[in-house]
PDB file of C-alpha atoms in Angstrom:
ATOM      1  CA  MET Z   1       0.000   0.000   0.000  1.00 48.00           C
ATOM      2  CA  THR Z   2       2.857   2.442   0.745  1.00 49.00           C
ATOM      3  CA  VAL Z   3       3.917   2.813  -2.887  1.00 47.00           C
ATOM      4  CA  ALA Z   4       0.314   3.258  -4.019  1.00 57.00           C
ATOM      5  CA  VAL Z   5      -0.260   5.996  -1.435  1.00 61.00           C
ATOM      6  CA  PHE Z   6       2.974   7.921  -1.978  1.00 62.00           C
ATOM      7  CA  ASP Z   7       2.813   7.740  -5.767  1.00 76.00           C
ATOM      8  CA  HIS Z   8      -0.764   9.029  -5.846  1.00 82.00           C
ATOM      9  CA  GLU Z   9      -1.395  12.572  -7.065  1.00 85.00           C
ATOM     10  CA  GLY Z  10      -4.408  14.704  -6.238  1.00 86.00           C
ATOM     11  CA  PRO Z  11      -7.546  13.860  -4.271  1.00 93.00           C
ATOM     12  CA  TRP Z  12      -8.509  10.213  -3.789  1.00 94.00           C
ATOM     13  CA  THR Z  13     -11.686   8.896  -5.364  1.00 92.00           C
ATOM     14  CA  GLU Z  14     -13.796   6.256  -3.694  1.00 93.00           C
ATOM     15  CA  GLU Z  15     -12.800   3.772  -6.391  1.00 92.00           C
ATOM     16  CA  GLU Z  16      -9.079   4.409  -5.797  1.00 92.00           C
ATOM     17  CA  TYR Z  17      -9.607   4.098  -2.050  1.00 92.00           C
ATOM     18  CA  LEU Z  18     -11.400   0.756  -2.362  1.00 91.00           C
ATOM     19  CA  ALA Z  19      -8.684  -0.496  -4.749  1.00 90.00           C
ATOM     20  CA  LEU Z  20      -6.188  -0.301  -1.841  1.00 89.00           C
ATOM     21  CA  GLY Z  21      -7.847  -3.439  -0.465  1.00 87.00           C
ATOM     22  CA  GLU Z  22      -7.475  -4.614   3.113  1.00 85.00           C
ATOM     23  CA  THR Z  23      -4.567  -3.106   5.038  1.00 80.00           C
ATOM     24  CA  SER Z  24      -2.959  -3.622   8.439  1.00 74.00           C
ATOM     25  CA  GLN Z  25      -3.711   0.009   9.290  1.00 80.00           C
ATOM     26  CA  ARG Z  26      -7.047   1.790   9.380  1.00 87.00           C
ATOM     27  CA  VAL Z  27      -7.267   3.835   6.218  1.00 91.00           C
ATOM     28  CA  GLU Z  28     -10.312   6.075   6.033  1.00 92.00           C
ATOM     29  CA  LEU Z  29     -11.439   8.352   3.194  1.00 93.00           C
ATOM     30  CA  PHE Z  30     -12.573  11.882   4.021  1.00 94.00           C
ATOM     31  CA  ASP Z  31     -13.490  14.016   1.015  1.00 92.00           C
ATOM     32  CA  GLY Z  32     -10.523  13.062  -1.170  1.00 92.00           C
ATOM     33  CA  SER Z  33      -7.970  12.681   1.655  1.00 92.00           C
ATOM     34  CA  LEU Z  34      -6.788   9.512   3.335  1.00 92.00           C
ATOM     35  CA  HIS Z  35      -6.699   9.382   7.117  1.00 89.00           C
ATOM     36  CA  VAL Z  36      -4.333   6.625   8.277  1.00 87.00           C
ATOM     37  CA  THR Z  37      -4.027   5.415  11.863  1.00 85.00           C
ATOM     38  CA  PRO Z  38      -1.981   2.576  13.315  1.00 82.00           C
ATOM     39  CA  ALA Z  39      -3.642  -0.637  14.400  1.00 84.00           C
ATOM     40  CA  PRO Z  40      -5.588  -0.244  17.667  1.00 89.00           C
ATOM     41  CA  THR Z  41      -3.962  -1.002  21.020  1.00 92.00           C
ATOM     42  CA  PRO Z  42      -4.794  -4.192  22.953  1.00 95.00           C
ATOM     43  CA  ARG Z  43      -6.810  -2.082  25.457  1.00 96.00           C
ATOM     44  CA  HIS Z  44      -8.842  -0.590  22.604  1.00 95.00           C
ATOM     45  CA  GLN Z  45      -9.501  -4.026  21.115  1.00 96.00           C
ATOM     46  CA  ASN Z  46     -10.483  -5.477  24.485  1.00 97.00           C
ATOM     47  CA  ILE Z  47     -13.082  -2.729  24.952  1.00 97.00           C
ATOM     48  CA  SER Z  48     -14.386  -3.280  21.426  1.00 97.00           C
ATOM     49  CA  GLY Z  49     -14.603  -7.045  21.877  1.00 97.00           C
ATOM     50  CA  GLU Z  50     -16.367  -6.798  25.242  1.00 98.00           C
ATOM     51  CA  LEU Z  51     -18.859  -4.285  23.852  1.00 98.00           C
ATOM     52  CA  HIS Z  52     -19.485  -6.520  20.832  1.00 98.00           C
ATOM     53  CA  ALA Z  53     -20.121  -9.490  23.122  1.00 98.00           C
ATOM     54  CA  THR Z  54     -22.488  -7.423  25.294  1.00 98.00           C
ATOM     55  CA  LEU Z  55     -24.516  -6.205  22.306  1.00 98.00           C
ATOM     56  CA  ARG Z  56     -24.541  -9.356  20.144  1.00 98.00           C
ATOM     57  CA  GLY Z  57     -27.502 -11.102  21.826  1.00 98.00           C
ATOM     58  CA  PRO Z  58     -29.714  -8.015  22.134  1.00 98.00           C
ATOM     59  CA  ALA Z  59     -28.968  -7.077  18.516  1.00 98.00           C
ATOM     60  CA  ARG Z  60     -29.933 -10.542  17.271  1.00 97.00           C
ATOM     61  CA  GLU Z  61     -33.153 -10.389  19.286  1.00 97.00           C
ATOM     62  CA  ALA Z  62     -33.953  -7.090  17.557  1.00 97.00           C
ATOM     63  CA  GLY Z  63     -33.085  -8.476  14.095  1.00 98.00           C
ATOM     64  CA  LEU Z  64     -29.963  -6.317  13.913  1.00 98.00           C
ATOM     65  CA  HIS Z  65     -26.218  -6.957  13.486  1.00 98.00           C
ATOM     66  CA  VAL Z  66     -23.156  -5.818  15.468  1.00 98.00           C
ATOM     67  CA  LEU Z  67     -19.994  -5.329  13.390  1.00 98.00           C
ATOM     68  CA  GLU Z  68     -16.503  -4.125  14.247  1.00 97.00           C
ATOM     69  CA  GLY Z  69     -14.157  -2.120  12.029  1.00 94.00           C
ATOM     70  CA  VAL Z  70     -16.153  -1.991   8.772  1.00 96.00           C
ATOM     71  CA  ASN Z  71     -16.227   0.680   6.076  1.00 96.00           C
ATOM     72  CA  VAL Z  72     -19.300   2.885   6.427  1.00 98.00           C
ATOM     73  CA  ARG Z  73     -20.161   5.054   3.430  1.00 98.00           C
ATOM     74  CA  LEU Z  74     -21.579   8.268   4.844  1.00 98.00           C
ATOM     75  CA  ARG Z  75     -21.820   9.760   1.358  1.00 97.00           C
ATOM     76  CA  PRO Z  76     -19.777   9.262  -1.823  1.00 95.00           C
ATOM     77  CA  GLY Z  77     -16.106   9.901  -1.001  1.00 95.00           C
ATOM     78  CA  ARG Z  78     -16.583   9.831   2.783  1.00 97.00           C
ATOM     79  CA  ILE Z  79     -15.843   6.400   4.282  1.00 97.00           C
ATOM     80  CA  PRO Z  80     -14.739   6.135   7.912  1.00 96.00           C
ATOM     81  CA  ILE Z  81     -14.112   2.867   9.745  1.00 96.00           C
ATOM     82  CA  PRO Z  82     -15.955   3.125  13.069  1.00 97.00           C
ATOM     83  CA  ASP Z  83     -14.923   0.834  15.890  1.00 96.00           C
ATOM     84  CA  LEU Z  84     -18.382  -0.747  16.085  1.00 98.00           C
ATOM     85  CA  VAL Z  85     -21.770  -0.343  14.418  1.00 98.00           C
ATOM     86  CA  ILE Z  86     -25.238  -1.758  14.902  1.00 98.00           C
ATOM     87  CA  THR Z  87     -26.956  -2.208  11.543  1.00 98.00           C
ATOM     88  CA  GLY Z  88     -30.161  -3.432  10.050  1.00 98.00           C
ATOM     89  CA  PRO Z  89     -30.096  -5.924   7.167  1.00 97.00           C
ATOM     90  CA  ILE Z  90     -27.045  -5.389   4.951  1.00 98.00           C
ATOM     91  CA  ASP Z  91     -25.163  -7.043   2.095  1.00 97.00           C
ATOM     92  CA  PHE Z  92     -22.361  -8.847   3.949  1.00 97.00           C
ATOM     93  CA  ASP Z  93     -20.287  -9.088   0.755  1.00 96.00           C
ATOM     94  CA  ALA Z  94     -20.393  -5.379  -0.139  1.00 96.00           C
ATOM     95  CA  PRO Z  95     -17.221  -3.353   0.515  1.00 94.00           C
ATOM     96  CA  ASN Z  96     -19.180  -0.736   2.486  1.00 96.00           C
ATOM     97  CA  VAL Z  97     -22.081  -0.557   4.888  1.00 98.00           C
ATOM     98  CA  GLU Z  98     -24.346   2.315   3.877  1.00 98.00           C
ATOM     99  CA  ALA Z  99     -25.017   4.971   6.542  1.00 98.00           C
ATOM    100  CA  VAL Z 100     -28.764   4.567   6.073  1.00 98.00           C
ATOM    101  CA  ASP Z 101     -28.407   1.000   7.427  1.00 98.00           C
ATOM    102  CA  VAL Z 102     -26.512   2.057  10.577  1.00 98.00           C
ATOM    103  CA  HIS Z 103     -28.612   2.562  13.727  1.00 98.00           C
ATOM    104  CA  LEU Z 104     -25.739   3.172  16.173  1.00 98.00           C
ATOM    105  CA  VAL Z 105     -22.082   4.002  15.604  1.00 98.00           C
ATOM    106  CA  CYS Z 106     -19.419   3.676  18.298  1.00 98.00           C
ATOM    107  CA  GLU Z 107     -15.925   5.102  18.571  1.00 97.00           C
ATOM    108  CA  ILE Z 108     -13.464   4.182  21.292  1.00 97.00           C
ATOM    109  CA  ILE Z 109     -11.518   7.361  21.876  1.00 95.00           C
ATOM    110  CA  SER Z 110      -7.808   6.976  21.210  1.00 85.00           C
ATOM    111  CA  PRO Z 111      -5.738   9.543  23.130  1.00 82.00           C
ATOM    112  CA  SER Z 112      -3.731  10.439  20.018  1.00 79.00           C
ATOM    113  CA  ASN Z 113      -6.880  10.834  17.941  1.00 81.00           C
ATOM    114  CA  ALA Z 114      -9.517  12.228  20.337  1.00 87.00           C
ATOM    115  CA  ALA Z 115     -10.418  15.311  18.301  1.00 83.00           C
ATOM    116  CA  THR Z 116     -11.252  13.192  15.267  1.00 87.00           C
ATOM    117  CA  ASP Z 117     -13.768  11.107  17.250  1.00 89.00           C
ATOM    118  CA  LYS Z 118     -15.206  13.957  19.324  1.00 90.00           C
ATOM    119  CA  VAL Z 119     -15.520  16.577  16.581  1.00 91.00           C
ATOM    120  CA  LEU Z 120     -14.942  15.472  12.986  1.00 92.00           C
ATOM    121  CA  LYS Z 121     -16.569  12.047  13.050  1.00 94.00           C
ATOM    122  CA  MET Z 122     -19.377  13.246  15.319  1.00 96.00           C
ATOM    123  CA  HIS Z 123     -20.229  15.920  12.745  1.00 96.00           C
ATOM    124  CA  TYR Z 124     -19.953  13.508   9.812  1.00 97.00           C
ATOM    125  CA  TYR Z 125     -22.087  10.797  11.461  1.00 98.00           C
ATOM    126  CA  ALA Z 126     -24.810  13.319  12.324  1.00 98.00           C
ATOM    127  CA  ALA Z 127     -24.763  14.746   8.792  1.00 97.00           C
ATOM    128  CA  ALA Z 128     -25.195  11.204   7.446  1.00 98.00           C
ATOM    129  CA  GLY Z 129     -28.311  10.719   9.594  1.00 98.00           C
ATOM    130  CA  ILE Z 130     -27.047   8.044  12.007  1.00 98.00           C
ATOM    131  CA  GLU Z 131     -29.346   8.361  15.021  1.00 98.00           C
ATOM    132  CA  TRP Z 132     -27.110   7.131  17.860  1.00 98.00           C
ATOM    133  CA  TYR Z 133     -23.423   7.851  18.589  1.00 98.00           C
ATOM    134  CA  LEU Z 134     -21.589   6.149  21.476  1.00 98.00           C
ATOM    135  CA  LEU Z 135     -18.157   7.407  22.562  1.00 98.00           C
ATOM    136  CA  ILE Z 136     -16.089   5.346  24.995  1.00 97.00           C
ATOM    137  CA  GLU Z 137     -13.084   6.639  26.922  1.00 95.00           C
ATOM    138  CA  GLN Z 138     -10.280   4.058  26.953  1.00 94.00           C
ATOM    139  CA  ALA Z 139      -8.777   4.889  30.333  1.00 90.00           C
ATOM    140  CA  SER Z 140     -11.957   4.831  32.423  1.00 93.00           C
ATOM    141  CA  GLY Z 141     -14.497   3.083  30.204  1.00 94.00           C
ATOM    142  CA  ALA Z 142     -16.852   6.066  30.612  1.00 97.00           C
ATOM    143  CA  LEU Z 143     -19.677   5.959  28.086  1.00 98.00           C
ATOM    144  CA  HIS Z 144     -21.078   9.046  26.347  1.00 98.00           C
ATOM    145  CA  LEU Z 145     -24.276   8.372  24.424  1.00 98.00           C
ATOM    146  CA  TYR Z 146     -25.562  10.937  21.940  1.00 98.00           C
ATOM    147  CA  ARG Z 147     -28.806  11.054  19.975  1.00 98.00           C
ATOM    148  CA  LYS Z 148     -29.374  12.990  16.789  1.00 97.00           C
ATOM    149  CA  ARG Z 149     -31.662  15.984  17.167  1.00 97.00           C
ATOM    150  CA  GLY Z 150     -32.084  18.010  14.020  1.00 96.00           C
ATOM    151  CA  ARG Z 151     -28.681  18.227  12.352  1.00 94.00           C
ATOM    152  CA  HIS Z 152     -26.583  17.595  15.470  1.00 95.00           C
ATOM    153  CA  TYR Z 153     -26.059  15.154  18.318  1.00 97.00           C
ATOM    154  CA  VAL Z 154     -27.122  15.997  21.859  1.00 97.00           C
ATOM    155  CA  VAL Z 155     -26.087  14.185  25.018  1.00 97.00           C
ATOM    156  CA  GLU Z 156     -28.524  11.427  25.907  1.00 97.00           C
ATOM    157  CA  SER Z 157     -26.495  10.107  28.844  1.00 97.00           C
ATOM    158  CA  ALA Z 158     -23.037   9.997  30.406  1.00 98.00           C
ATOM    159  CA  THR Z 159     -22.151   6.825  32.310  1.00 98.00           C
ATOM    160  CA  GLU Z 160     -19.134   6.634  34.601  1.00 97.00           C
ATOM    161  CA  PRO Z 161     -17.652   3.470  36.138  1.00 96.00           C
ATOM    162  CA  GLY Z 162     -19.952   2.225  38.894  1.00 97.00           C
ATOM    163  CA  GLN Z 163     -23.005   3.318  36.902  1.00 98.00           C
ATOM    164  CA  VAL Z 164     -25.014   1.451  34.272  1.00 98.00           C
ATOM    165  CA  LEU Z 165     -25.976   2.597  30.781  1.00 98.00           C
ATOM    166  CA  VAL Z 166     -29.415   1.252  29.930  1.00 97.00           C
ATOM    167  CA  LEU Z 167     -30.021   1.231  26.181  1.00 97.00           C
ATOM    168  CA  THR Z 168     -33.614   1.054  24.997  1.00 96.00           C
ATOM    169  CA  GLU Z 169     -32.845   1.877  21.356  1.00 96.00           C
ATOM    170  CA  PRO Z 170     -31.731   0.586  18.901  1.00 97.00           C
ATOM    171  CA  VAL Z 171     -31.351  -2.481  21.158  1.00 97.00           C
ATOM    172  CA  LYS Z 172     -32.288  -3.231  24.742  1.00 98.00           C
ATOM    173  CA  ALA Z 173     -29.058  -3.739  26.667  1.00 98.00           C
ATOM    174  CA  THR Z 174     -27.228  -2.721  29.817  1.00 98.00           C
ATOM    175  CA  ILE Z 175     -23.569  -1.752  29.705  1.00 98.00           C
ATOM    176  CA  ARG Z 176     -21.292  -1.324  32.717  1.00 97.00           C
ATOM    177  CA  PRO Z 177     -18.124   0.630  31.905  1.00 97.00           C
ATOM    178  CA  GLU Z 178     -15.953  -1.538  34.169  1.00 96.00           C
ATOM    179  CA  ASP Z 179     -17.074  -4.673  32.273  1.00 96.00           C
ATOM    180  CA  LEU Z 180     -15.452  -3.307  29.112  1.00 97.00           C
ATOM    181  CA  LEU Z 181     -12.011  -2.740  30.633  1.00 96.00           C
ATOM    182  CA  PRO Z 182      -9.224  -5.326  30.790  1.00 93.00           C
TER     183      PRO Z 182
END
């Protein structure tokens, strides 16, 4: 991938982005620019895996799917890779999940990348119409749940360790921050 990226001139198209194929790093497309981050830390992956396990059963009961690290097309040329999504029925062989099929998107905040999750992606997910946005702090496991109101997200709840987040939409589930941590 390195040669393909460094030899490329001008903005990236969605077709050129998808032609990169699977990579060991997270490569996201934002309006013609690539955003590359290293592979997640073990702590990050533990949180993601525990959250996936917590949500899998409730999602199945609701006829939904929980997926980690998939391309989500927010609009043509804008494809982030959220840490976790809850979707309705999708084509499991398509290269992207369409934003219209995503009910909840989750980002686990990486200290080196916090502004991207808290500002840029939050704005992009809201603009794409995704109703629920869950942010998780790696150090404490604190959960920040946002719901789309109009064109923006507003805080639905903030859950600290020792408290319980009770989801009623898009799935019925309870999440304890300390259960997500290693």
